[in-house]
Amino acid sequence: MHFAPSETPEIVYCRNERFRLMIPNEVIQRRITEIGRDIDEVYKDKNPIFIGLLNGSFIFMADLIRNVTIDCEMDFIKLSSYGAEKISSGQVTEKKGLDAKIAGRHVVVVEDIVDTGLSMRYILDQMSHHKPASVKVVTLLHKPEATRENVPLDWVGFAIENKFVLGYGLDYGQLGRNLAAIYVLDEEN
Ligand code: IMP
């Protein structure tokens, strides 16, 4: 994974597996600009609170929030991760809960990817106990074929095939989050 930050390599290797370019950073940024505009409209004068799911959503959150111009606040929750596996463990545990009070607030949950939907189901159930005024979900990526839970997704950056992806906050065994673009596992190799 050695390349100049200004380049977008077509192929990267992470933990000895080969990944190919799927969504370049410019394409991600264009989509985030559209979502940001939409959020501005929906939440005008509502001072929403964005709640990002760590670790994966930190880069998406940072870019999204800079495309939102209305007053807004943010906080983060940390759930258990995949570990070094490429398939979901099916188990969700909370490692860091909410600091912010969300009762009566308009909440926007910010996720990097909805795969099985178990993490999102867990978060939405947790949120409902705190009686927010409203909850909407924005996810950068969605794997519709993998999703088993019926979770409402209000904004989806990109719907993708059911394949393992890396970069732009998403990791493989904690590596690869720092890639500017999104890469997909190259199963031909
Ligand atoms: P879910 O609970 O199965 O929907 O999975 C949600 C979490 O799994 C996401 O927040 C990611 O951290 C991780 N995840 C799901 N798919 C991928 C992937 O293709 N690459 C890297 N991480 C993933």
PDB file of C-alpha atoms and ligand atoms in Angstrom:
ATOM      1  CA  MET A   1       0.000   0.000   0.000  1.00  0.00           C
ATOM      2  CA  HIS A   2       2.731   2.456  -0.900  1.00  0.00           C
ATOM      3  CA  PHE A   3       1.683   5.280  -3.222  1.00  0.00           C
ATOM      4  CA  ALA A   4       1.606   9.066  -3.226  1.00  0.00           C
ATOM      5  CA  PRO A   5      -1.575  10.380  -1.517  1.00  0.00           C
ATOM      6  CA  SER A   6      -2.481  12.361  -4.663  1.00  0.00           C
ATOM      7  CA  GLU A   7      -2.703   9.220  -6.810  1.00  0.00           C
ATOM      8  CA  THR A   8      -5.691   6.884  -6.961  1.00  0.00           C
ATOM      9  CA  PRO A   9      -4.274   3.415  -7.502  1.00  0.00           C
ATOM     10  CA  GLU A  10      -6.465   0.955  -9.462  1.00  0.00           C
ATOM     11  CA  ILE A  11      -5.239  -1.964  -7.355  1.00  0.00           C
ATOM     12  CA  VAL A  12      -4.234  -2.081  -3.683  1.00  0.00           C
ATOM     13  CA  TYR A  13      -3.167  -4.971  -1.464  1.00  0.00           C
ATOM     14  CA  CYS A  14      -4.329  -5.254   2.132  1.00  0.00           C
ATOM     15  CA  ARG A  15      -3.326  -8.190   4.344  1.00  0.00           C
ATOM     16  CA  ASN A  16      -2.094  -9.956   1.203  1.00  0.00           C
ATOM     17  CA  GLU A  17      -5.471  -9.723  -0.538  1.00  0.00           C
ATOM     18  CA  ARG A  18      -6.012  -7.841  -3.764  1.00  0.00           C
ATOM     19  CA  PHE A  19      -8.621  -5.067  -3.999  1.00  0.00           C
ATOM     20  CA  ARG A  20      -9.640  -3.077  -7.087  1.00  0.00           C
ATOM     21  CA  LEU A  21     -10.943   0.479  -7.338  1.00  0.00           C
ATOM     22  CA  MET A  22     -14.720   0.653  -7.040  1.00  0.00           C
ATOM     23  CA  ILE A  23     -15.702   4.255  -6.180  1.00  0.00           C
ATOM     24  CA  PRO A  24     -13.140   7.056  -6.662  1.00  0.00           C
ATOM     25  CA  ASN A  25     -13.037   9.824  -4.081  1.00  0.00           C
ATOM     26  CA  GLU A  26     -14.396  12.481  -6.509  1.00  0.00           C
ATOM     27  CA  VAL A  27     -17.513  10.376  -7.062  1.00  0.00           C
ATOM     28  CA  ILE A  28     -17.969   9.947  -3.301  1.00  0.00           C
ATOM     29  CA  GLN A  29     -17.609  13.708  -2.793  1.00  0.00           C
ATOM     30  CA  ARG A  30     -20.209  14.532  -5.473  1.00  0.00           C
ATOM     31  CA  ARG A  31     -22.745  12.213  -3.862  1.00  0.00           C
ATOM     32  CA  ILE A  32     -22.037  13.636  -0.392  1.00  0.00           C
ATOM     33  CA  THR A  33     -22.645  17.164  -1.700  1.00  0.00           C
ATOM     34  CA  GLU A  34     -26.085  16.069  -2.939  1.00  0.00           C
ATOM     35  CA  ILE A  35     -26.945  14.395   0.372  1.00  0.00           C
ATOM     36  CA  GLY A  36     -25.720  17.441   2.329  1.00  0.00           C
ATOM     37  CA  ARG A  37     -28.012  19.751   0.319  1.00  0.00           C
ATOM     38  CA  ASP A  38     -30.944  17.481   0.949  1.00  0.00           C
ATOM     39  CA  ILE A  39     -30.241  17.341   4.695  1.00  0.00           C
ATOM     40  CA  ASP A  40     -30.034  21.162   4.774  1.00  0.00           C
ATOM     41  CA  GLU A  41     -33.560  21.305   3.334  1.00  0.00           C
ATOM     42  CA  VAL A  42     -35.080  18.657   5.587  1.00  0.00           C
ATOM     43  CA  TYR A  43     -33.586  19.989   8.843  1.00  0.00           C
ATOM     44  CA  LYS A  44     -33.770  23.769   8.340  1.00  0.00           C
ATOM     45  CA  ASP A  45     -34.254  25.364  11.841  1.00  0.00           C
ATOM     46  CA  LYS A  46     -34.280  21.914  13.516  1.00  0.00           C
ATOM     47  CA  ASN A  47     -30.695  21.789  14.843  1.00  0.00           C
ATOM     48  CA  PRO A  48     -30.287  18.051  14.191  1.00  0.00           C
ATOM     49  CA  ILE A  49     -27.745  15.889  15.984  1.00  0.00           C
ATOM     50  CA  PHE A  50     -25.630  13.586  13.812  1.00  0.00           C
ATOM     51  CA  ILE A  51     -24.635  10.343  15.512  1.00  0.00           C
ATOM     52  CA  GLY A  52     -21.791   8.509  13.798  1.00  0.00           C
ATOM     53  CA  LEU A  53     -21.016   4.836  14.318  1.00  0.00           C
ATOM     54  CA  LEU A  54     -17.323   4.347  15.035  1.00  0.00           C
ATOM     55  CA  ASN A  55     -14.877   3.479  13.696  1.00  0.00           C
ATOM     56  CA  GLY A  56     -15.993   3.120  10.095  1.00  0.00           C
ATOM     57  CA  SER A  57     -18.096   6.270   9.703  1.00  0.00           C
ATOM     58  CA  PHE A  58     -15.533   8.830  10.883  1.00  0.00           C
ATOM     59  CA  ILE A  59     -14.353   9.879   7.405  1.00  0.00           C
ATOM     60  CA  PHE A  60     -17.860   9.930   5.914  1.00  0.00           C
ATOM     61  CA  MET A  61     -19.100  11.930   8.934  1.00  0.00           C
ATOM     62  CA  ALA A  62     -16.272  14.463   8.513  1.00  0.00           C
ATOM     63  CA  ASP A  63     -17.049  15.001   4.820  1.00  0.00           C
ATOM     64  CA  LEU A  64     -20.829  14.938   5.238  1.00  0.00           C
ATOM     65  CA  ILE A  65     -20.879  17.470   8.057  1.00  0.00           C
ATOM     66  CA  ARG A  66     -18.829  19.914   5.948  1.00  0.00           C
ATOM     67  CA  ASN A  67     -21.531  19.732   3.293  1.00  0.00           C
ATOM     68  CA  VAL A  68     -24.258  20.651   5.790  1.00  0.00           C
ATOM     69  CA  THR A  69     -24.619  24.400   6.353  1.00  0.00           C
ATOM     70  CA  ILE A  70     -27.421  24.570   8.940  1.00  0.00           C
ATOM     71  CA  ASP A  71     -26.734  24.505  12.699  1.00  0.00           C
ATOM     72  CA  CYS A  72     -26.101  20.939  13.809  1.00  0.00           C
ATOM     73  CA  GLU A  73     -24.376  18.938  16.541  1.00  0.00           C
ATOM     74  CA  MET A  74     -22.632  15.580  16.560  1.00  0.00           C
ATOM     75  CA  ASP A  75     -21.724  12.615  18.724  1.00  0.00           C
ATOM     76  CA  PHE A  76     -20.414   9.083  18.200  1.00  0.00           C
ATOM     77  CA  ILE A  77     -21.298   5.560  19.313  1.00  0.00           C
ATOM     78  CA  LYS A  78     -18.900   2.655  19.044  1.00  0.00           C
ATOM     79  CA  LEU A  79     -20.123  -0.861  18.327  1.00  0.00           C
ATOM     80  CA  SER A  80     -18.126  -4.071  18.032  1.00  0.00           C
ATOM     81  CA  SER A  81     -16.434  -4.541  14.661  1.00  0.00           C
ATOM     82  CA  TYR A  82     -15.886  -7.480  12.293  1.00  0.00           C
ATOM     83  CA  GLY A  83     -12.482  -8.154  13.873  1.00  0.00           C
ATOM     84  CA  ALA A  84     -10.237  -9.473  11.119  1.00  0.00           C
ATOM     85  CA  GLU A  85     -13.059 -11.315   9.340  1.00  0.00           C
ATOM     86  CA  LYS A  86     -14.803 -10.490   6.062  1.00  0.00           C
ATOM     87  CA  ILE A  87     -18.226 -11.666   7.164  1.00  0.00           C
ATOM     88  CA  SER A  88     -20.417 -10.275   9.912  1.00  0.00           C
ATOM     89  CA  SER A  89     -20.185 -12.115  13.241  1.00  0.00           C
ATOM     90  CA  GLY A  90     -23.918 -11.554  13.712  1.00  0.00           C
ATOM     91  CA  GLN A  91     -23.210 -10.264  17.227  1.00  0.00           C
ATOM     92  CA  VAL A  92     -23.531  -6.602  18.151  1.00  0.00           C
ATOM     93  CA  THR A  93     -22.065  -5.194  21.355  1.00  0.00           C
ATOM     94  CA  GLU A  94     -21.691  -1.575  22.410  1.00  0.00           C
ATOM     95  CA  LYS A  95     -18.213  -0.289  23.295  1.00  0.00           C
ATOM     96  CA  LYS A  96     -19.016   3.414  23.696  1.00  0.00           C
ATOM     97  CA  GLY A  97     -22.520   4.732  24.290  1.00  0.00           C
ATOM     98  CA  LEU A  98     -24.023   8.159  23.659  1.00  0.00           C
ATOM     99  CA  ASP A  99     -22.817  11.185  25.611  1.00  0.00           C
ATOM    100  CA  ALA A 100     -25.424  13.540  24.136  1.00  0.00           C
ATOM    101  CA  LYS A 101     -29.003  13.741  25.378  1.00  0.00           C
ATOM    102  CA  ILE A 102     -31.260  12.974  22.429  1.00  0.00           C
ATOM    103  CA  ALA A 103     -34.719  13.202  24.035  1.00  0.00           C
ATOM    104  CA  GLY A 104     -36.850  15.505  21.870  1.00  0.00           C
ATOM    105  CA  ARG A 105     -34.007  15.948  19.343  1.00  0.00           C
ATOM    106  CA  HIS A 106     -33.921  15.278  15.609  1.00  0.00           C
ATOM    107  CA  VAL A 107     -31.320  12.525  15.178  1.00  0.00           C
ATOM    108  CA  VAL A 108     -29.471  11.544  11.999  1.00  0.00           C
ATOM    109  CA  VAL A 109     -27.599   8.235  12.365  1.00  0.00           C
ATOM    110  CA  VAL A 110     -24.495   8.196  10.147  1.00  0.00           C
ATOM    111  CA  GLU A 111     -23.178   4.778   9.073  1.00  0.00           C
ATOM    112  CA  ASP A 112     -20.422   3.760   6.667  1.00  0.00           C
ATOM    113  CA  ILE A 113     -22.138   0.626   5.391  1.00  0.00           C
ATOM    114  CA  VAL A 114     -25.306  -1.343   6.056  1.00  0.00           C
ATOM    115  CA  ASP A 115     -24.552  -5.012   5.444  1.00  0.00           C
ATOM    116  CA  THR A 116     -26.776  -7.450   7.388  1.00  0.00           C
ATOM    117  CA  GLY A 117     -28.476  -4.446   9.027  1.00  0.00           C
ATOM    118  CA  LEU A 118     -27.991  -5.917  12.526  1.00  0.00           C
ATOM    119  CA  SER A 119     -25.907  -2.972  13.776  1.00  0.00           C
ATOM    120  CA  MET A 120     -28.464  -0.478  12.477  1.00  0.00           C
ATOM    121  CA  ARG A 121     -31.359  -2.441  14.001  1.00  0.00           C
ATOM    122  CA  TYR A 122     -29.538  -2.433  17.343  1.00  0.00           C
ATOM    123  CA  ILE A 123     -28.875   1.319  17.203  1.00  0.00           C
ATOM    124  CA  LEU A 124     -32.417   2.203  16.175  1.00  0.00           C
ATOM    125  CA  ASP A 125     -33.819   0.086  19.018  1.00  0.00           C
ATOM    126  CA  GLN A 126     -31.465   1.767  21.497  1.00  0.00           C
ATOM    127  CA  MET A 127     -32.398   5.234  20.217  1.00  0.00           C
ATOM    128  CA  SER A 128     -36.105   4.632  20.589  1.00  0.00           C
ATOM    129  CA  HIS A 129     -35.686   4.211  24.378  1.00  0.00           C
ATOM    130  CA  HIS A 130     -34.386   7.813  24.565  1.00  0.00           C
ATOM    131  CA  LYS A 131     -37.493   9.312  22.912  1.00  0.00           C
ATOM    132  CA  PRO A 132     -35.958  11.472  20.154  1.00  0.00           C
ATOM    133  CA  ALA A 133     -38.309  13.738  18.138  1.00  0.00           C
ATOM    134  CA  SER A 134     -37.275  11.894  14.946  1.00  0.00           C
ATOM    135  CA  VAL A 135     -34.610   9.494  13.682  1.00  0.00           C
ATOM    136  CA  LYS A 136     -33.369   9.225  10.115  1.00  0.00           C
ATOM    137  CA  VAL A 137     -30.493   7.164   8.741  1.00  0.00           C
ATOM    138  CA  VAL A 138     -27.792   8.085   6.263  1.00  0.00           C
ATOM    139  CA  THR A 139     -25.418   5.381   5.074  1.00  0.00           C
ATOM    140  CA  LEU A 140     -22.675   5.819   2.527  1.00  0.00           C
ATOM    141  CA  LEU A 141     -22.955   2.227   1.284  1.00  0.00           C
ATOM    142  CA  HIS A 142     -25.678  -0.416   1.325  1.00  0.00           C
ATOM    143  CA  LYS A 143     -25.461  -4.091   0.362  1.00  0.00           C
ATOM    144  CA  PRO A 144     -29.166  -4.801  -0.328  1.00  0.00           C
ATOM    145  CA  GLU A 145     -28.587  -8.521  -1.024  1.00  0.00           C
ATOM    146  CA  ALA A 146     -26.983  -9.012   2.388  1.00  0.00           C
ATOM    147  CA  THR A 147     -29.514  -7.067   4.463  1.00  0.00           C
ATOM    148  CA  ARG A 148     -31.661  -9.279   6.669  1.00  0.00           C
ATOM    149  CA  GLU A 149     -33.148  -6.649   8.984  1.00  0.00           C
ATOM    150  CA  ASN A 150     -35.909  -4.312   7.871  1.00  0.00           C
ATOM    151  CA  VAL A 151     -34.192  -0.979   8.587  1.00  0.00           C
ATOM    152  CA  PRO A 152     -35.374   2.307   7.066  1.00  0.00           C
ATOM    153  CA  LEU A 153     -32.498   3.929   5.126  1.00  0.00           C
ATOM    154  CA  ASP A 154     -33.354   7.563   4.365  1.00  0.00           C
ATOM    155  CA  TRP A 155     -30.214   8.381   2.387  1.00  0.00           C
ATOM    156  CA  VAL A 156     -27.989   5.798   0.678  1.00  0.00           C
ATOM    157  CA  GLY A 157     -24.832   7.051  -1.000  1.00  0.00           C
ATOM    158  CA  PHE A 158     -24.339   3.953  -3.149  1.00  0.00           C
ATOM    159  CA  ALA A 159     -26.062   0.560  -3.281  1.00  0.00           C
ATOM    160  CA  ILE A 160     -23.342  -2.015  -3.986  1.00  0.00           C
ATOM    161  CA  GLU A 161     -23.014  -5.737  -4.693  1.00  0.00           C
ATOM    162  CA  ASN A 162     -22.647  -8.145  -1.796  1.00  0.00           C
ATOM    163  CA  LYS A 163     -18.833  -8.069  -1.813  1.00  0.00           C
ATOM    164  CA  PHE A 164     -16.281  -7.042   0.783  1.00  0.00           C
ATOM    165  CA  VAL A 165     -15.148  -3.419   0.417  1.00  0.00           C
ATOM    166  CA  LEU A 166     -12.290  -1.392   1.844  1.00  0.00           C
ATOM    167  CA  GLY A 167     -11.176   2.223   2.202  1.00  0.00           C
ATOM    168  CA  TYR A 168     -12.692   5.620   3.024  1.00  0.00           C
ATOM    169  CA  GLY A 169     -13.059   4.576   6.684  1.00  0.00           C
ATOM    170  CA  LEU A 170     -13.842   0.902   6.031  1.00  0.00           C
ATOM    171  CA  ASP A 171     -11.220  -1.572   7.198  1.00  0.00           C
ATOM    172  CA  TYR A 172      -9.988  -5.097   6.745  1.00  0.00           C
ATOM    173  CA  GLY A 173      -8.606  -6.168  10.132  1.00  0.00           C
ATOM    174  CA  GLN A 174      -8.159  -2.464  11.025  1.00  0.00           C
ATOM    175  CA  LEU A 175      -6.072  -1.716   7.926  1.00  0.00           C
ATOM    176  CA  GLY A 176      -7.107   0.266   4.859  1.00  0.00           C
ATOM    177  CA  ARG A 177      -9.301   2.928   6.505  1.00  0.00           C
ATOM    178  CA  ASN A 178      -6.926   5.633   5.222  1.00  0.00           C
ATOM    179  CA  LEU A 179      -7.507   4.873   1.535  1.00  0.00           C
ATOM    180  CA  ALA A 180      -9.224   7.880  -0.084  1.00  0.00           C
ATOM    181  CA  ALA A 181     -11.361   5.762  -2.437  1.00  0.00           C
ATOM    182  CA  ILE A 182     -13.483   2.629  -1.968  1.00  0.00           C
ATOM    183  CA  TYR A 183     -12.032  -0.683  -3.161  1.00  0.00           C
ATOM    184  CA  VAL A 184     -13.659  -4.084  -3.625  1.00  0.00           C
ATOM    185  CA  LEU A 185     -12.092  -7.476  -2.951  1.00  0.00           C
ATOM    186  CA  ASP A 186     -10.865  -8.890  -6.247  1.00  0.00           C
ATOM    187  CA  GLU A 187     -12.092 -12.478  -6.090  1.00  0.00           C
ATOM    188  CA  GLU A 188     -10.540 -13.413  -9.451  1.00  0.00           C
ATOM    189  CA  ASN A 189      -7.194 -13.715  -7.643  1.00  0.00           C
TER     190      ASN A 189
HETATM  191  P1  IMP B   1     -23.995  -5.037   9.676  1.00  0.00           P
HETATM  192  O1  IMP B   1     -24.351  -4.999  11.137  1.00  0.00           O
HETATM  193  O2  IMP B   1     -23.845  -6.464   9.171  1.00  0.00           O
HETATM  194  O3  IMP B   1     -24.926  -4.236   8.804  1.00  0.00           O
HETATM  195  O4  IMP B   1     -22.546  -4.473   9.507  1.00  0.00           O
HETATM  196  C1  IMP B   1     -22.231  -3.194   9.815  1.00  0.00           C
HETATM  197  C2  IMP B   1     -20.759  -2.997  10.051  1.00  0.00           C
HETATM  198  O5  IMP B   1     -19.938  -4.039   9.528  1.00  0.00           O
HETATM  199  C3  IMP B   1     -20.332  -1.747   9.308  1.00  0.00           C
HETATM  200  O6  IMP B   1     -20.457  -0.619  10.131  1.00  0.00           O
HETATM  201  C4  IMP B   1     -18.881  -2.030   8.983  1.00  0.00           C
HETATM  202  O7  IMP B   1     -18.069  -1.626  10.058  1.00  0.00           O
HETATM  203  C5  IMP B   1     -18.805  -3.529   8.858  1.00  0.00           C
HETATM  204  N1  IMP B   1     -18.836  -3.950   7.442  1.00  0.00           N
HETATM  205  C6  IMP B   1     -19.876  -4.438   6.746  1.00  0.00           C
HETATM  206  N2  IMP B   1     -19.543  -4.722   5.466  1.00  0.00           N
HETATM  207  C7  IMP B   1     -18.235  -4.391   5.357  1.00  0.00           C
HETATM  208  C8  IMP B   1     -17.302  -4.424   4.246  1.00  0.00           C
HETATM  209  O8  IMP B   1     -17.608  -4.831   3.106  1.00  0.00           O
HETATM  210  N3  IMP B   1     -16.055  -3.968   4.526  1.00  0.00           N
HETATM  211  C9  IMP B   1     -15.661  -3.511   5.744  1.00  0.00           C
HETATM  212  N4  IMP B   1     -16.497  -3.465   6.795  1.00  0.00           N
HETATM  213  C10 IMP B   1     -17.773  -3.894   6.602  1.00  0.00           C
END
